[in-house]
C-alpha positions as protocol buffer text, in pm:
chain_id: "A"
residue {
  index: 1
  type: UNK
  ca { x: 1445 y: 1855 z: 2391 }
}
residue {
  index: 2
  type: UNK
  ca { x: 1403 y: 1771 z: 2023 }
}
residue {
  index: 3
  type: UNK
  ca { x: 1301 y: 1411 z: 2132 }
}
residue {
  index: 4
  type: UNK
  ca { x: 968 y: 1521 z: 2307 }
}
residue {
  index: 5
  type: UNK
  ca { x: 881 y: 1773 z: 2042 }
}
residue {
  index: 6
  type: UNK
  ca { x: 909 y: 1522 z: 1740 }
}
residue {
  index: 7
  type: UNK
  ca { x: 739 y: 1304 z: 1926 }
}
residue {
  index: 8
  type: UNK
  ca { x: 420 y: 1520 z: 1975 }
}
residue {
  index: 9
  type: UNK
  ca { x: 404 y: 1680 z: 1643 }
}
residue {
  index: 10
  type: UNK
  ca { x: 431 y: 1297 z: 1541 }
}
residue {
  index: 11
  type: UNK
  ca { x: 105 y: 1187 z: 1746 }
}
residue {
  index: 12
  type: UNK
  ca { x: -58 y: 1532 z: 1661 }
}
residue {
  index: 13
  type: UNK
  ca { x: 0 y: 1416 z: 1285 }
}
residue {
  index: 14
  type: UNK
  ca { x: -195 y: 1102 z: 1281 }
}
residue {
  index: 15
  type: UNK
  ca { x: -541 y: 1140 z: 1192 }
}
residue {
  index: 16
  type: UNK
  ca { x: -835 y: 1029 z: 1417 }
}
residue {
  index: 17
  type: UNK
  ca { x: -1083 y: 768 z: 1324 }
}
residue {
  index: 18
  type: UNK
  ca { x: -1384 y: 956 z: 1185 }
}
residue {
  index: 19
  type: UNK
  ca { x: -1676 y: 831 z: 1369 }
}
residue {
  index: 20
  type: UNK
  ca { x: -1883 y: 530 z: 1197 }
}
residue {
  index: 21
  type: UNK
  ca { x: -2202 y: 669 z: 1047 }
}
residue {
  index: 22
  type: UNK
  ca { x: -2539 y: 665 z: 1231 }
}
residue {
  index: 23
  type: UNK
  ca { x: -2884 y: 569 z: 1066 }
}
residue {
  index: 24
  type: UNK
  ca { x: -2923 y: 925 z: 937 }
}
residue {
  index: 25
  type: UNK
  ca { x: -2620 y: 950 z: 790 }
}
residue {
  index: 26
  type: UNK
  ca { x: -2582 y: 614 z: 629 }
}
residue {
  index: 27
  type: UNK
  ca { x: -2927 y: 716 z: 437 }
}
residue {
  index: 28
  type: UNK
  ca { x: -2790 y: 1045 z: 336 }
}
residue {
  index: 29
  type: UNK
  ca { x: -2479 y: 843 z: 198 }
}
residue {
  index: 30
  type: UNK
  ca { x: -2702 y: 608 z: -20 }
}
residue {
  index: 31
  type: UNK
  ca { x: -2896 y: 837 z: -151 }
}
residue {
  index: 32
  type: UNK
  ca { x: -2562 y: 1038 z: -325 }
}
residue {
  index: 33
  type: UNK
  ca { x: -2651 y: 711 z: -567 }
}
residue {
  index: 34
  type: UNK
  ca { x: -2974 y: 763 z: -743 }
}
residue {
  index: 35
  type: UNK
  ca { x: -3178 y: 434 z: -862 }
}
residue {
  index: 36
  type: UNK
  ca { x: -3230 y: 411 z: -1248 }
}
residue {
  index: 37
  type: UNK
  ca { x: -3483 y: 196 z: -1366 }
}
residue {
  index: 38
  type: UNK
  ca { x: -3335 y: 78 z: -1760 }
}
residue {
  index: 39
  type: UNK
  ca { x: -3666 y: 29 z: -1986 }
}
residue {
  index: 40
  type: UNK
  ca { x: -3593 y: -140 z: -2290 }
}
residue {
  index: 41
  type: UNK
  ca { x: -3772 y: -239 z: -2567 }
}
residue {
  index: 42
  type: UNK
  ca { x: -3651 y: -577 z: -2716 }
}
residue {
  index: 43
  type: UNK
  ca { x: -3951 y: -667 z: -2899 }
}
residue {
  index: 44
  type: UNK
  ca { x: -3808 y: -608 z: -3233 }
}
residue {
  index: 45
  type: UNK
  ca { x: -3472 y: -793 z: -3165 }
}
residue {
  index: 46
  type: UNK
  ca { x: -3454 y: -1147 z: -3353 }
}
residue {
  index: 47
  type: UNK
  ca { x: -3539 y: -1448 z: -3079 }
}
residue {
  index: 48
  type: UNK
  ca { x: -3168 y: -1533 z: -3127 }
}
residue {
  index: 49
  type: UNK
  ca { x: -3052 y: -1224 z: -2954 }
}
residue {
  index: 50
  type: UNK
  ca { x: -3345 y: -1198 z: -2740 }
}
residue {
  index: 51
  type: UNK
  ca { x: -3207 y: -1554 z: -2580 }
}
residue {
  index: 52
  type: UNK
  ca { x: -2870 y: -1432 z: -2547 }
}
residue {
  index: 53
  type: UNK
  ca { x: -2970 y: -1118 z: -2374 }
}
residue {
  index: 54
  type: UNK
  ca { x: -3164 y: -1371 z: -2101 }
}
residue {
  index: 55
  type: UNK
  ca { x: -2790 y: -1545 z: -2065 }
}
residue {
  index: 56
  type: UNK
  ca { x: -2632 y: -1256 z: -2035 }
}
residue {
  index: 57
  type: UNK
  ca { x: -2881 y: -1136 z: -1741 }
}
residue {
  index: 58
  type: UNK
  ca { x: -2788 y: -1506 z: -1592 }
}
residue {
  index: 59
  type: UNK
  ca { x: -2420 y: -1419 z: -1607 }
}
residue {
  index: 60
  type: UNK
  ca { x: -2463 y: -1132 z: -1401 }
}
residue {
  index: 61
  type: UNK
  ca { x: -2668 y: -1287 z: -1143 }
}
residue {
  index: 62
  type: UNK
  ca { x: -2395 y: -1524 z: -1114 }
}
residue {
  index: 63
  type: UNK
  ca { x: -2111 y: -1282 z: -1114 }
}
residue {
  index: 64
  type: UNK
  ca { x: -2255 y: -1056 z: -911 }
}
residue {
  index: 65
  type: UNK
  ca { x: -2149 y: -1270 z: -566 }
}
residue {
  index: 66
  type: UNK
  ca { x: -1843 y: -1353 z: -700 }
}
residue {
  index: 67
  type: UNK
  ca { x: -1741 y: -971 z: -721 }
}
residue {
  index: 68
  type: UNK
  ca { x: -1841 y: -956 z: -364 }
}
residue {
  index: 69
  type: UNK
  ca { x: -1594 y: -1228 z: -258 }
}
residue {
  index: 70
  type: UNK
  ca { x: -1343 y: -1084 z: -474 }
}
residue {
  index: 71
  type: UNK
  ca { x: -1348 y: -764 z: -355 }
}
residue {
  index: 72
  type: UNK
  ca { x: -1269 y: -879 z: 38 }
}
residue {
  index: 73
  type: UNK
  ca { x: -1281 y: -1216 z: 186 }
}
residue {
  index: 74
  type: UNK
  ca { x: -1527 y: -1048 z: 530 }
}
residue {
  index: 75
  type: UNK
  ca { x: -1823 y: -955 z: 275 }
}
residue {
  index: 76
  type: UNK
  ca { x: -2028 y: -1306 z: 254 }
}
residue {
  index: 77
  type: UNK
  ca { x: -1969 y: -1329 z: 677 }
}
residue {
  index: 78
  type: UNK
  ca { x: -2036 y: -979 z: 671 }
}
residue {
  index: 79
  type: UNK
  ca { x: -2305 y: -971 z: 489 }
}
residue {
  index: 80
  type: UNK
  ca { x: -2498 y: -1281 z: 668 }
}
residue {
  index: 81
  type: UNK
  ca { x: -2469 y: -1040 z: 994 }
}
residue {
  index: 82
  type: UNK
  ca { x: -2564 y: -713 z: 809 }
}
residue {
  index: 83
  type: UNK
  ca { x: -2904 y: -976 z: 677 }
}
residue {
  index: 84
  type: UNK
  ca { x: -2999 y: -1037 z: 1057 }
}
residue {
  index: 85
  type: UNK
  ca { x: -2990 y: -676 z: 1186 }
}
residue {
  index: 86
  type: UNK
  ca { x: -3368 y: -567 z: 1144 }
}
residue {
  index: 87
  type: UNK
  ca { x: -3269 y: -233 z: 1300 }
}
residue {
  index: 88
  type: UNK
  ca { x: -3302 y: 56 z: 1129 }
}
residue {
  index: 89
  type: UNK
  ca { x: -2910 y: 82 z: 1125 }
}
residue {
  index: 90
  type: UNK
  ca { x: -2879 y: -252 z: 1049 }
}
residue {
  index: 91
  type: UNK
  ca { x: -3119 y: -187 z: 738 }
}
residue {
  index: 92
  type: UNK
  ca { x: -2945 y: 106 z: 657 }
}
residue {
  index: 93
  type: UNK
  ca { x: -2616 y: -56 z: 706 }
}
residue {
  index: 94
  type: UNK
  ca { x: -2719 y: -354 z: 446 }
}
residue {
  index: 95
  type: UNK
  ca { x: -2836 y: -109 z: 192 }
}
residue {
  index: 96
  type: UNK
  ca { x: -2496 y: 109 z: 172 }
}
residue {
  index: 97
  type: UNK
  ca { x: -2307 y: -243 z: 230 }
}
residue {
  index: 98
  type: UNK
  ca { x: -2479 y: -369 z: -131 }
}
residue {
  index: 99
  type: UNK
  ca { x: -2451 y: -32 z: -298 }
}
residue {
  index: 100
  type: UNK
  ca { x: -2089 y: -48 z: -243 }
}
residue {
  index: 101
  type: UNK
  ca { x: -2026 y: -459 z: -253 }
}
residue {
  index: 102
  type: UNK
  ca { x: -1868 y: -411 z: 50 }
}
residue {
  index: 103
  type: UNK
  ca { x: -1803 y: -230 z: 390 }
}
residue {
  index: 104
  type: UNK
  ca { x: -1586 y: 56 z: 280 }
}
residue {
  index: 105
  type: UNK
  ca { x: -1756 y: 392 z: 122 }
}
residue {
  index: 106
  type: UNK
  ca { x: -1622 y: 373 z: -226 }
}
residue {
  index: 107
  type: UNK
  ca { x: -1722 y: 770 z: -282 }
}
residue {
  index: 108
  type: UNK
  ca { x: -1564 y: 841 z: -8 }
}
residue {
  index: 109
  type: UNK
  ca { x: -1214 y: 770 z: -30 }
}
residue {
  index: 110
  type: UNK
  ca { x: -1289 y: 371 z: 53 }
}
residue {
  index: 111
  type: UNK
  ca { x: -1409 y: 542 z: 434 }
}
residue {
  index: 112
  type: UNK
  ca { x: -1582 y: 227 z: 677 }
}
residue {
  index: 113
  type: UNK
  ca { x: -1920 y: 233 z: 729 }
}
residue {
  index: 114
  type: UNK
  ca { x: -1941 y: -45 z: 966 }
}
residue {
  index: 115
  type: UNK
  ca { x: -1772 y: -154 z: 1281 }
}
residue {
  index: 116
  type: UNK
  ca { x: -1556 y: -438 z: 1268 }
}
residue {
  index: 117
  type: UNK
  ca { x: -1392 y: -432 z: 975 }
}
residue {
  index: 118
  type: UNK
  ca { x: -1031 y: -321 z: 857 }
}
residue {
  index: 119
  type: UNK
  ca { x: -973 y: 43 z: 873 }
}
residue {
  index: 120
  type: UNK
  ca { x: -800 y: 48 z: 487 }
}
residue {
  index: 121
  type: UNK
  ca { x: -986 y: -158 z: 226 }
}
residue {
  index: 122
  type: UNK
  ca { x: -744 y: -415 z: 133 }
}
residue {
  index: 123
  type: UNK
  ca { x: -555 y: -281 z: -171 }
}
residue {
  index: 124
  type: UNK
  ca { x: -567 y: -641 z: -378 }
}
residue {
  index: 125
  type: UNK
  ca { x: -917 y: -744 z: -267 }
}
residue {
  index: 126
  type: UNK
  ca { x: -934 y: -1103 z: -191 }
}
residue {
  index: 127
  type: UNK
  ca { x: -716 y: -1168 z: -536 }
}
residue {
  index: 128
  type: UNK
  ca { x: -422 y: -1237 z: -341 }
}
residue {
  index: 129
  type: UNK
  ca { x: -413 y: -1399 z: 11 }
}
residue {
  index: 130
  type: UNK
  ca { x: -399 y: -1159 z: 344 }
}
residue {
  index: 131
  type: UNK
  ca { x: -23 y: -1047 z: 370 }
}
residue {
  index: 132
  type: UNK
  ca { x: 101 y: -1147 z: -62 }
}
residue {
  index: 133
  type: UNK
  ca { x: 392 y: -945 z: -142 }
}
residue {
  index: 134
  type: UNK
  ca { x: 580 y: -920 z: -449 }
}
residue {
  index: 135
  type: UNK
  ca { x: 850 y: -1110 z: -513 }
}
């Protein structure tokens, strides 16, 4: 008797997928993130820190897809699929996929936002290969 009770109060405990976000939604979820244009400026810094400020915009372009492959090893695959979908989901999908490098809602408790992908965001990123454990 306590068997079949444990065992329902066990299935009743485990939380049901939430639904993937629709077109709609996704835009509502982007736009929690407002764009913020940064006007600076720099005409009265010396040339010398002028040019370093130009290297350090190069760094970031450079860095900026290496975060992306760092944070899970899907996102460049993922990301050449989310480029081809010329839907308005798939648009919508691409957007919230760059705003938060990556297929999980990072406001939202790392929640997926596209089909396909792990349910839980992978706790080490792509640092560590698929299955590490600590020694």
């Amino acid at each position: 008797m306590l068997l079949p009770i444990s065992i329902a109060l066990m299935v009743a405990a485990v939380p049901e997928k939430s639904p993937l976000p629709d077109a709609v939604a996704l835009k509502k979820m982007t736009a929690r993130l407002a764009p913020v244009d940064l006007e600076v400026d720099i005409s009265k810094l010396p040339q010398p820190e002028r040019a370093a400020l130009a290297k350090m915009v190069e760094a970031a372009q450079i860095m900026d897809p290496l975060f992306l492959r760092q944070s899970w090893s899907g996102n460049e695959t993922l990301f050449f699929t989310l480029a081809q979908d010329k839907s308005p989901l798939g648009q919508e999908r691409l957007h919230a996929f760059f705003q938060n490098k990556g297929p999980w809602d990072r406001i939202d408790l790392n929640r997926p936002f596209i089909p396909g992908v792990p349910e839980e965001k992978p706790p080490s990123g792509n640092f560590y290969p698929a299955g590490a454990t600590k020694a």
